[in-house]
Amino acid sequence: MTAHTKGSGGDGMKWVGRSIRRLEDPALVRGKGRFTADLPAAHWVRFVRSPNAAGTIKGITAPDDAMVITAADIKGVKKITPMLHKFSYRPVGQPILADGEVRFVGEAIAAVVAASEEEAEDIADLVEIEIEDALPLVDSRAAVADGARQIHAEAPGNVILKGEVKTPGFDEVWAGAAKIVKIDARSNRQNATPMEARAAHAAYDSITGRITLHCTTQMPHLMRTAIADCLGMPESDLRVVAPDVGGGFGQKMSLCAEYVLVTWLARHLKSSVGWTEDRRENLIASFHSRDQYIALEGAFDKDAKLLALRADVLSNVGAYSCFPTTSGVEPLMAMAEMPGPYDVQQYQCVARGALTNTCTMAAYRGVSRPVITFTLERLMDKAAKAFAIDCIDIRRRNLITTFPYKSATGLEYDEASYRQTMEMAVEAINVPAFRARQQLAREKGEYLGIGFATFSERTGYGSPAFAARGMAITPGWETVHVTVDPSGFVEARIGSSPHGQGLRTTLAQIIADEIGVPPGMIKVVHGDTDTAPYGWGTFASRSLVISGGATLIASRKIRAKLLKIAGHMLEAAETDIVLADGKAKVAGTDREVSIAAMAREAYTQTHRFKGEIEPGLSESGTYDPPGTFSNACHVAIVRLDPETGHVRIERYLVAEDAGRIINPMIADGQVHGGVVQGIGNALLEEIVYDDSGAILTANLADYMPPTAHEVPPIELHHMETPSTQSITKAKGLGEGGTIGPPAAIVNAINDALTPFNVEIDTIPATPQRIRALLRNAERAP
Amino acid sequence: MKPAPFVRHVPRSLDEALKILADVAGDDGRILAGGQSLVPIMAFRLAKPAHLVDINEVEGLDKIADDGKALTIGARVRHAAFHKPVTGNPLGALLAYVARHIAHYPIRMRGTFCGSLAHADPSSEWCLTAATLDAVMVAKSINGTREIKAAEFFDGIMSTHLKEDELLAEVRLPLLPADARFGFYEFSRRAGDFAMSASLVTYRLDGGKIVDARVGLGGAEASPRRIPEAEAELNGKAAGDAAFRAAGEAASRAIEPLVDHQTDADYRRDLVRVVVRRALEHSLT
Ligand SMILES: Cc1cc2nc3c(=O)[nH]c(=O)nc-3n(C[C@H](O)[C@H](O)[C@H](O)COP(=O)(O)OP(=O)(O)OC[C@H]3O[C@@H](n4cnc5c(N)ncnc54)[C@H](O)[C@@H]3O)c2cc1C
């Protein structure tokens, strides 16, 4: 099934749509990947972190001969202060090292610099920090309660932002509803847990005075802009390189204070400085996500048609606001996208971000969507129960089927297949056979359940979508430079910054089809601000759509120019020329010229073009699309052990539509990985704070990502509804896998729990939580 | 996550090991066996031993011997040694079944039986085995040899009555009667994780009735131990659902539950009820 990358076989077959092997893998699978932590450095940093969640720093005592940097040493360095111009946003600043006050356990207070990581850690052990405790606020509800201690002077009531929407006519429709169904959903806190934790390495060049910062990031250009801003240095004096990056999942799309400090140190010491985060630091002090309470009500007519939704979103954003998205990233996405794949035109929502004495929140794969999909899909199942109809039936009555569709929050949905993918999943899982098996099992005292999740995923959105949030930094577009060099090999320099997604391969497939050379001759270059065009990096299921679109635009320009050159060299009309297999041919003749020969001509024989063709063979394309919606239906079948509360997933099925698929193998890999993270979200992974603000899950024995044992085989079914909002017709799919599992799995658990008359609306649905519900039911008279 | 500085000693003989241990014990010296518990703790700097006495090269500590009365397990015997039965006595099958539940394969290749006992994690399968079967620990130091009964060995979470300068040189597990039955069950959220409760049971049937019942419980209290209340529900009863349920209930009531963020007291009691009953059910398969 997997094709090679060397030649197309000369049969005019397209590269797009084929499962060619990933061009990035030969290095990675041989252990030849190059990661930030592999670089040697003259100095190493160890951060001394706050053991207290809240308080005032009274003293820092360091050993006499040690180099220990504190806030007092970096007075000129600006705080990280992201900004939103809407939603009553209160800008709060994060000092690079805690300055006078600490606001969460793990906040960096001092940086120890030594000749090795080991020595730095030894010295860090000897640094004494004296803190006068303040009352920590850990839970978001406590933080926004009346009279709560204020964590930042700038944010009264600890509310950093508040978004509100209400459609005209809402009250009237609400009042006329036949039934109101309600859910109080709780999503506990997660850590994205990339395999490679954070790392930075900054080196000073004594000749140019420039700094090269290698770091594990999803957005190298924005790191350059932000760090140069913090340090007040010319941006051109800073080169940021993202070498191989061992997973990001959103955790690496925010600016970390640590990277600013490492860069400052390299300038200060005029030397090289490295920092490699350990797993404990990553779990307590990188970024967290998904800590939300959502109260959602649905108003239905007598036929179980959803008329209106009312939501109250409270997102725990932690101690500071993440840059560049700000802590609006979760609550505002929840507000904008809550209605999901359902036809509902009346909507009211209040979404707040609560500052607390916990690690700062940032985006994590899917951002709010796993939580809102969980909430909405639980609501639909509850509504089905309330109307005594089937959970599939209620979705049939409510899924959007006509396009384009304008949502209650003003989003324009392009054509998708909400209904079709669900029917595909329903058919593939064979619901009647399952129901029969479930019945038999119950008679034996065994409890099986089935759960569905349908959702839409907003992907590939450009600057207008981000501008709607009022962000001071508004990402969106991407630029790609495609060059055919004089030897006929192709290089594409891109502003996206893939870190495992296989973009080097998929973009090469797009280029290959346009200009007629095989992917093996195409190099996609990214991640180095000195060589890549300014771009926004890789996040938000955007790179294939946006960078892919820019690649297509640039490639088409190259193609047009190649046709001109070929016309010139072969003395034929451009319209008669076919580009394929590394050659231009005049259709129906044996006249041909290789692309290498044309490339050579384009640089070295330009006098022959008589001024009609510009010299060189290099073009650029920029793309800034409105956004396109992928969709999927996930189905889980689970086995519940009511005595222990344990849940085993027996079967997991995904029917997915991400528009045109460039490389099916890579697409499947994205869905698989996403589903695994979603399983963690549904059942296992939870960052737990105690009341003092200390983290009880600071290692991978206590914080539990799923292992291979907990992951069932994942069955994939695809549909392709080509996007009208994306010039490659592709939709994004990087996050989709993660979005469905909490809803599908917890719906399945609730289906299994039906005979016990209890419901769980909390993720992760841990055995302890499930047992508590069952125990209460057993005890009830 | 880099350990604090330490000096590593690599003795070749038991005498040499005991001598070094006597020298460094007072100066924060620790034995290093498989390193599967000690090294992570050092990486977290929860332990900062100044000296490590690495016993991996000490001759004679790698023996497993069955003398017809007991199975003797030396300090260098790894978990993986038990993957296949080490004796034809039912004890061999018991150990093989239990061993599979310890961590993951790579950890079983390094971690040692005696190291598990010395480390005394409340959830350790070997600690549970030692407590259930009334093992005898053989501790050695330059001052001589001391035998400690399992019931007097464990001293709460990750703590034992071994002295600083003592090496747990071997453990003696009494062989089981030829007609002994055993059952084991443990619960954890992910495969290979430490058990949130585990139970090991052995008994014989005499005229269809249970005799010599041993019900061991691990991961539920600060130290693993036998639960006499559960054993009382079994002795003299027919091996079956009624007695098994009663034993589970009795154990669930008898414990002083350990509590952590994923297991409150009620949930621990729920788990104990289940693991004891399921271990007993397993004994019938
Ligand atoms: C991911 C992971 C999962 C695990 N899961 C489980 C599990 O499910 N069940 C389980 O039981 N264990 C589990 N373990 C622990 C593992 O079984 C260890 O091997 C065992 O606990 C300790 O044995 P060791 O030989 O590695 O001892 P070490 O780590 O070398 O030492 C542990 C302690 O015992 C002391 N010590 C060691 N040997 C002696 C001796 N002969 N005399 C005196 N003191 C001694 C050491 O000084 C140290 O204090 C797990 C470990 C890991 C890393």
PDB file of C-alpha atoms in Angstrom, chain A residues 46 117-118 121-122 125 278-280 641 643-646 683-685 688 696-707 709-710 764 766-768 771 775 779, chain B residues 1-5 42-45 48 104 185 187-194 196 245 260-268 270-271 273-275 277-278 281:
ATOM      1  CA  ARG A  46      18.517  25.175  36.602  1.00  0.00           C
ATOM      2  CA  GLU A 117      23.173  20.520  34.459  1.00  0.00           C
ATOM      3  CA  GLU A 118      24.193  18.383  37.427  1.00  0.00           C
ATOM      4  CA  GLU A 121      20.901  21.289  40.137  1.00  0.00           C
ATOM      5  CA  ASP A 122      23.250  20.756  43.096  1.00  0.00           C
ATOM      6  CA  ASP A 125      19.275  22.651  46.024  1.00  0.00           C
ATOM      7  CA  ASP A 278      12.708  17.752  33.360  1.00  0.00           C
ATOM      8  CA  ARG A 279       9.389  15.900  33.412  1.00  0.00           C
ATOM      9  CA  ARG A 280       8.464  17.140  36.850  1.00  0.00           C
ATOM     10  CA  ASP A 641     -16.723  -3.141  35.852  1.00  0.00           C
ATOM     11  CA  GLU A 643     -17.387  -3.257  41.317  1.00  0.00           C
ATOM     12  CA  THR A 644     -14.120  -1.420  40.667  1.00  0.00           C
ATOM     13  CA  GLY A 645     -15.369   1.389  38.432  1.00  0.00           C
ATOM     14  CA  HIS A 646     -12.864   0.356  35.789  1.00  0.00           C
ATOM     15  CA  LEU A 683     -10.427   8.220  31.485  1.00  0.00           C
ATOM     16  CA  LEU A 684      -6.961   8.798  32.884  1.00  0.00           C
ATOM     17  CA  GLU A 685      -5.164  12.111  32.738  1.00  0.00           C
ATOM     18  CA  VAL A 688      -4.608  17.255  40.736  1.00  0.00           C
ATOM     19  CA  LEU A 696      -0.149  15.672  43.561  1.00  0.00           C
ATOM     20  CA  THR A 697       0.468  14.391  40.050  1.00  0.00           C
ATOM     21  CA  ALA A 698       4.011  15.557  39.312  1.00  0.00           C
ATOM     22  CA  ASN A 699       5.335  12.385  37.689  1.00  0.00           C
ATOM     23  CA  LEU A 700       4.154   9.945  35.055  1.00  0.00           C
ATOM     24  CA  ALA A 701       3.123   7.342  37.623  1.00  0.00           C
ATOM     25  CA  ASP A 702       0.575   9.732  39.123  1.00  0.00           C
ATOM     26  CA  TYR A 703      -0.259  11.684  35.961  1.00  0.00           C
ATOM     27  CA  MET A 704      -1.389   8.892  33.687  1.00  0.00           C
ATOM     28  CA  PRO A 705      -1.251   9.094  29.932  1.00  0.00           C
ATOM     29  CA  PRO A 706      -2.666   5.942  28.362  1.00  0.00           C
ATOM     30  CA  THR A 707      -0.192   3.203  27.477  1.00  0.00           C
ATOM     31  CA  HIS A 709      -2.486  -1.549  26.892  1.00  0.00           C
ATOM     32  CA  GLU A 710      -5.258   0.983  27.399  1.00  0.00           C
ATOM     33  CA  PRO A 764     -11.724  12.100  33.377  1.00  0.00           C
ATOM     34  CA  THR A 766     -12.079   7.817  36.864  1.00  0.00           C
ATOM     35  CA  PRO A 767     -12.908   4.547  38.627  1.00  0.00           C
ATOM     36  CA  GLN A 768     -13.072   6.393  41.935  1.00  0.00           C
ATOM     37  CA  ARG A 771     -17.630   3.972  42.162  1.00  0.00           C
ATOM     38  CA  ARG A 775     -21.945   3.391  45.979  1.00  0.00           C
ATOM     39  CA  ARG A 779     -26.785   2.895  49.668  1.00  0.00           C
TER      40      ARG A 779
ATOM     41  CA  MET B   1      16.132  15.236  37.796  1.00  0.00           C
ATOM     42  CA  LYS B   2      19.815  14.595  38.258  1.00  0.00           C
ATOM     43  CA  PRO B   3      20.804  12.737  41.428  1.00  0.00           C
ATOM     44  CA  ALA B   4      22.873  14.538  44.045  1.00  0.00           C
ATOM     45  CA  PRO B   5      26.555  13.537  44.066  1.00  0.00           C
ATOM     46  CA  MET B  42      17.414   9.775  43.696  1.00  0.00           C
ATOM     47  CA  ALA B  43      16.562  11.465  40.400  1.00  0.00           C
ATOM     48  CA  PHE B  44      13.728  13.270  42.164  1.00  0.00           C
ATOM     49  CA  ARG B  45      16.229  14.025  44.966  1.00  0.00           C
ATOM     50  CA  LYS B  48      20.354  11.801  48.449  1.00  0.00           C
ATOM     51  CA  HIS B 104       6.718  -3.900  33.014  1.00  0.00           C
ATOM     52  CA  TYR B 185      -5.949 -10.548  41.980  1.00  0.00           C
ATOM     53  CA  PHE B 187      -6.451  -3.752  40.562  1.00  0.00           C
ATOM     54  CA  SER B 188      -4.656  -0.874  38.897  1.00  0.00           C
ATOM     55  CA  ARG B 189      -5.859   1.761  36.445  1.00  0.00           C
ATOM     56  CA  ARG B 190      -3.228   1.035  33.799  1.00  0.00           C
ATOM     57  CA  ALA B 191      -1.413  -2.178  33.027  1.00  0.00           C
ATOM     58  CA  GLY B 192       1.856  -2.341  34.970  1.00  0.00           C
ATOM     59  CA  ASP B 193       0.996   0.341  37.507  1.00  0.00           C
ATOM     60  CA  PHE B 194       1.346  -0.269  41.225  1.00  0.00           C
ATOM     61  CA  MET B 196      -4.385   0.084  44.222  1.00  0.00           C
ATOM     62  CA  ARG B 245     -18.058 -12.780  49.543  1.00  0.00           C
ATOM     63  CA  ASP B 260      -4.557   9.214  48.235  1.00  0.00           C
ATOM     64  CA  HIS B 261      -5.898  11.487  45.519  1.00  0.00           C
ATOM     65  CA  GLN B 262      -7.228   8.658  43.413  1.00  0.00           C
ATOM     66  CA  THR B 263      -8.446   6.467  46.259  1.00  0.00           C
ATOM     67  CA  ASP B 264     -10.483   7.749  49.166  1.00  0.00           C
ATOM     68  CA  ALA B 265     -11.274   5.482  52.128  1.00  0.00           C
ATOM     69  CA  ASP B 266     -14.629   4.321  50.764  1.00  0.00           C
ATOM     70  CA  TYR B 267     -13.168   3.479  47.408  1.00  0.00           C
ATOM     71  CA  ARG B 268     -10.274   1.587  48.996  1.00  0.00           C
ATOM     72  CA  ASP B 270     -14.674  -1.172  47.750  1.00  0.00           C
ATOM     73  CA  LEU B 271     -11.513  -2.359  46.064  1.00  0.00           C
ATOM     74  CA  ARG B 273     -13.867  -6.260  48.952  1.00  0.00           C
ATOM     75  CA  VAL B 274     -13.420  -7.001  45.253  1.00  0.00           C
ATOM     76  CA  VAL B 275      -9.767  -8.044  45.148  1.00  0.00           C
ATOM     77  CA  ARG B 277     -13.189 -12.114  46.488  1.00  0.00           C
ATOM     78  CA  ARG B 278     -11.648 -12.228  43.029  1.00  0.00           C
ATOM     79  CA  GLU B 281     -12.394 -16.942  42.709  1.00  0.00           C
TER      80      GLU B 281
END
